[in-house]
N, CA and C atoms as an extended XYZ file, in Angstrom:
222
Properties=species:S:1:pos:R:3:atomname:S:1:resname:S:1:resid:I:1 pbc="F F F"
N         4.539       47.327        6.262 N   UNK     1
C         5.027       46.057        6.767 CA  UNK     1
C         6.533       46.214        6.984 C   UNK     1
N         6.953       45.961        8.219 N   UNK     2
C         8.375       46.136        8.500 CA  UNK     2
C         9.127       44.818        8.300 C   UNK     2
N        10.417       44.823        8.569 N   UNK     3
C        11.280       43.674        8.305 CA  UNK     3
C        10.894       42.464        9.145 C   UNK     3
N        10.547       42.677       10.394 N   UNK     4
C        10.190       41.571       11.279 CA  UNK     4
C         8.941       40.861       10.777 C   UNK     4
N         7.955       41.615       10.362 N   UNK     5
C         6.725       41.009        9.840 CA  UNK     5
C         6.991       40.265        8.542 C   UNK     5
N         7.854       40.810        7.709 N   UNK     6
C         8.182       40.145        6.448 CA  UNK     6
C         8.890       38.818        6.717 C   UNK     6
N         9.838       38.810        7.655 N   UNK     7
C        10.542       37.573        7.990 CA  UNK     7
C         9.576       36.543        8.578 C   UNK     7
N         8.653       36.992        9.407 N   UNK     8
C         7.666       36.079        9.985 CA  UNK     8
C         6.774       35.486        8.901 C   UNK     8
N         6.372       36.306        7.934 N   UNK     9
C         5.538       35.820        6.835 CA  UNK     9
C         6.287       34.801        5.989 C   UNK     9
N         7.538       35.076        5.680 N   UNK    10
C         8.349       34.140        4.895 CA  UNK    10
C         8.521       32.832        5.661 C   UNK    10
N         8.754       32.919        6.970 N   UNK    11
C         8.911       31.712        7.781 CA  UNK    11
C         7.623       30.894        7.812 C   UNK    11
N         6.484       31.556        7.944 N   UNK    12
C         5.207       30.842        7.949 CA  UNK    12
C         4.965       30.139        6.624 C   UNK    12
N         5.257       30.811        5.533 N   UNK    13
C         5.071       30.205        4.212 CA  UNK    13
C         6.007       29.010        4.052 C   UNK    13
N         7.236       29.120        4.534 N   UNK    14
C         8.181       28.013        4.443 CA  UNK    14
C         7.698       26.817        5.265 C   UNK    14
N         7.211       27.055        6.470 N   UNK    15
C         6.717       25.969        7.319 CA  UNK    15
C         5.494       25.314        6.687 C   UNK    15
N         4.588       26.103        6.151 N   UNK    16
C         3.406       25.535        5.487 CA  UNK    16
C         3.813       24.718        4.258 C   UNK    16
N         4.806       25.196        3.511 N   UNK    17
C         5.294       24.446        2.350 CA  UNK    17
C         5.886       23.108        2.758 C   UNK    17
N         6.686       23.108        3.815 N   UNK    18
C         7.251       21.848        4.302 CA  UNK    18
C         6.159       20.914        4.816 C   UNK    18
N         5.167       21.468        5.471 N   UNK    19
C         4.047       20.655        5.957 CA  UNK    19
C         3.326       19.977        4.795 C   UNK    19
N         3.091       20.724        3.745 N   UNK    20
C         2.426       20.146        2.566 CA  UNK    20
C         3.286       19.051        1.955 C   UNK    20
N         4.597       19.278        1.875 N   UNK    21
C         5.483       18.258        1.312 CA  UNK    21
C         5.512       16.992        2.167 C   UNK    21
N         5.349       17.124        3.469 N   UNK    22
C         5.374       15.956        4.341 CA  UNK    22
C         4.038       15.211        4.350 C   UNK    22
N         2.943       15.927        4.189 N   UNK    23
C         1.615       15.320        4.293 CA  UNK    23
C         1.124       14.792        2.943 C   UNK    23
N         1.588       15.361        1.849 N   UNK    24
C         1.085       14.982        0.524 CA  UNK    24
C         1.229       13.485        0.234 C   UNK    24
N         2.372       12.838        0.485 N   UNK    25
C         2.458       11.395        0.204 CA  UNK    25
C         1.459       10.564        1.008 C   UNK    25
N         1.217       10.957        2.253 N   UNK    26
C         0.252       10.216        3.075 CA  UNK    26
C        -1.153       10.355        2.504 C   UNK    26
N        -1.513       11.551        2.097 N   UNK    27
C        -2.846       11.779        1.534 CA  UNK    27
C        -3.004       11.019        0.223 C   UNK    27
N        -1.959       11.028       -0.600 N   UNK    28
C        -2.018       10.288       -1.869 CA  UNK    28
C        -2.176        8.793       -1.598 C   UNK    28
N        -1.465        8.267       -0.594 N   UNK    29
C        -1.589        6.854       -0.246 CA  UNK    29
C        -2.970        6.498        0.259 C   UNK    29
N        -3.553        7.366        1.075 N   UNK    30
C        -4.906        7.120        1.576 CA  UNK    30
C        -5.907        7.090        0.429 C   UNK    30
N        -5.792        8.039       -0.481 N   UNK    31
C        -6.709        8.074       -1.624 CA  UNK    31
C        -6.538        6.841       -2.511 C   UNK    31
N        -5.299        6.390       -2.689 N   UNK    32
C        -5.042        5.200       -3.502 CA  UNK    32
C        -5.652        3.964       -2.833 C   UNK    32
N        -5.485        3.831       -1.518 N   UNK    33
C        -6.073        2.694       -0.805 CA  UNK    33
C        -7.592        2.686       -0.911 C   UNK    33
N        -8.197        3.853       -0.806 N   UNK    34
C        -9.663        3.919       -0.931 CA  UNK    34
C       -10.117        3.489       -2.317 C   UNK    34
N        -9.349        3.905       -3.347 N   UNK    35
C        -9.698        3.518       -4.713 CA  UNK    35
C        -9.569        2.014       -4.891 C   UNK    35
N        -8.478        1.421       -4.353 N   UNK    36
C        -8.300       -0.029       -4.459 CA  UNK    36
C        -9.397       -0.782       -3.705 C   UNK    36
N        -9.750       -0.312       -2.522 N   UNK    37
C       -10.830       -0.955       -1.772 CA  UNK    37
C       -12.142       -0.916       -2.543 C   UNK    37
N       -12.411        0.212       -3.180 N   UNK    38
C       -13.635        0.341       -3.966 CA  UNK    38
C       -13.615       -0.636       -5.143 C   UNK    38
N       -12.457       -0.780       -5.802 N   UNK    39
C       -12.355       -1.710       -6.924 CA  UNK    39
C       -12.518       -3.155       -6.449 C   UNK    39
N       -11.951       -3.479       -5.302 N   UNK    40
C       -12.083       -4.842       -4.775 CA  UNK    40
C       -13.541       -5.144       -4.435 C   UNK    40
N       -14.223       -4.181       -3.830 N   UNK    41
C       -15.640       -4.395       -3.506 CA  UNK    41
C       -16.472       -4.602       -4.763 C   UNK    41
N       -16.207       -3.806       -5.798 N   UNK    42
C       -16.948       -3.982       -7.056 CA  UNK    42
C       -16.680       -5.344       -7.674 C   UNK    42
N       -15.420       -5.774       -7.667 N   UNK    43
C       -15.069       -7.072       -8.247 CA  UNK    43
C       -15.706       -8.209       -7.449 C   UNK    43
N       -15.730       -8.075       -6.129 N   UNK    44
C       -16.328       -9.122       -5.303 CA  UNK    44
C       -17.837       -9.177       -5.511 C   UNK    44
N       -18.477       -8.050       -5.725 N   UNK    45
C       -19.912       -8.024       -5.942 CA  UNK    45
C       -20.261       -8.575       -7.325 C   UNK    45
N       -19.391       -8.380       -8.308 N   UNK    46
C       -19.674       -8.827       -9.671 CA  UNK    46
C       -19.400      -10.315       -9.853 C   UNK    46
N       -18.415      -10.857       -9.135 N   UNK    47
C       -18.045      -12.258       -9.301 CA  UNK    47
C       -18.950      -13.138       -8.446 C   UNK    47
N       -19.417      -14.254       -9.006 N   UNK    48
C       -20.226      -15.173       -8.203 CA  UNK    48
C       -19.347      -15.859       -7.159 C   UNK    48
N       -19.917      -16.087       -5.997 N   UNK    49
C       -19.172      -16.738       -4.924 CA  UNK    49
C       -19.315      -18.234       -5.091 C   UNK    49
N       -18.214      -18.901       -5.327 N   UNK    50
C       -18.223      -20.356       -5.483 CA  UNK    50
C       -17.139      -20.951       -4.600 C   UNK    50
N       -17.373      -22.144       -4.142 N   UNK    51
C       -16.389      -22.850       -3.330 CA  UNK    51
C       -15.472      -23.654       -4.227 C   UNK    51
N       -14.493      -24.311       -3.632 N   UNK    52
C       -13.606      -25.145       -4.447 CA  UNK    52
C       -14.379      -26.338       -5.002 C   UNK    52
N       -14.084      -26.703       -6.245 N   UNK    53
C       -14.838      -27.770       -6.894 CA  UNK    53
C       -14.512      -29.140       -6.308 C   UNK    53
N       -13.238      -29.402       -5.996 N   UNK    54
C       -12.882      -30.658       -5.379 CA  UNK    54
C       -11.821      -30.389       -4.316 C   UNK    54
N       -11.771      -31.233       -3.283 N   UNK    55
C       -10.818      -30.982       -2.200 CA  UNK    55
C        -9.385      -31.088       -2.706 C   UNK    55
N        -8.475      -30.348       -2.107 N   UNK    56
C        -7.082      -30.420       -2.547 CA  UNK    56
C        -6.482      -31.785       -2.241 C   UNK    56
N        -5.541      -32.171       -3.056 N   UNK    57
C        -4.894      -33.464       -2.874 CA  UNK    57
C        -3.994      -33.428       -1.639 C   UNK    57
N        -3.648      -34.612       -1.152 N   UNK    58
C        -2.780      -34.682        0.018 CA  UNK    58
C        -1.446      -34.020       -0.302 C   UNK    58
N        -0.910      -33.323        0.676 N   UNK    59
C         0.343      -32.619        0.426 CA  UNK    59
C         1.487      -33.612        0.357 C   UNK    59
N         2.418      -33.346       -0.489 N   UNK    60
C         3.573      -34.211       -0.662 CA  UNK    60
C         4.146      -33.983       -2.045 C   UNK    60
N         5.238      -34.624       -2.347 N   UNK    61
C         5.832      -34.419       -3.667 CA  UNK    61
C         4.960      -35.029       -4.765 C   UNK    61
N         5.043      -34.444       -5.919 N   UNK    62
C         4.273      -34.953       -7.048 CA  UNK    62
C         4.829      -36.308       -7.466 C   UNK    62
N         4.002      -37.093       -8.128 N   UNK    63
C         4.440      -38.421       -8.575 CA  UNK    63
C         5.560      -38.290       -9.594 C   UNK    63
N         6.536      -39.163       -9.474 N   UNK    64
C         7.613      -39.190      -10.444 CA  UNK    64
C         8.725      -38.189      -10.151 C   UNK    64
N         8.657      -37.482       -9.054 N   UNK    65
C         9.722      -36.537       -8.742 CA  UNK    65
C        10.723      -37.188       -7.800 C   UNK    65
N        11.933      -36.694       -7.830 N   UNK    66
C        12.987      -37.236       -6.973 CA  UNK    66
C        12.735      -36.798       -5.534 C   UNK    66
N        13.059      -37.664       -4.569 N   UNK    67
C        12.868      -37.263       -3.176 CA  UNK    67
C        13.829      -36.139       -2.800 C   UNK    67
N        13.396      -35.299       -1.882 N   UNK    68
C        14.242      -34.190       -1.450 CA  UNK    68
C        15.142      -34.644       -0.336 C   UNK    68
N        16.395      -34.229       -0.415 N   UNK    69
C        17.340      -34.570        0.638 CA  UNK    69
C        17.556      -33.364        1.519 C   UNK    69
N        17.705      -33.572        2.828 N   UNK    70
C        17.956      -32.431        3.708 CA  UNK    70
C        19.343      -31.853        3.464 C   UNK    70
N        19.527      -30.597        3.812 N   UNK    71
C        20.827      -29.957        3.636 CA  UNK    71
C        21.833      -30.556        4.590 C   UNK    71
N        23.073      -30.604        4.174 N   UNK    72
C        24.136      -31.124        5.023 CA  UNK    72
C        24.547      -30.110        6.055 C   UNK    72
N        24.886      -30.599        7.222 N   UNK    73
C        25.388      -29.699        8.262 CA  UNK    73
C        26.850      -29.386        7.942 C   UNK    73
N        27.248      -28.168        8.218 N   UNK    74
C        28.614      -27.745        7.910 CA  UNK    74
C        29.587      -28.187        8.965 C   UNK    74
């Protein structure tokens, strides 16, 4: 193996190493998302599906609270 082949081999190994360093976080993120999706599916299958027990109250400030004032213009 001469010098040119050795330099080419070192360069290829360096490029492959950089490729692994760039792709590894993406692969780890994909695997993490798949695990979370699997956990969500299991939780949804285990929990009974129920609707809200009573309709939400009309939106507005709670009773006994001070009214909100708009901000002053500068």
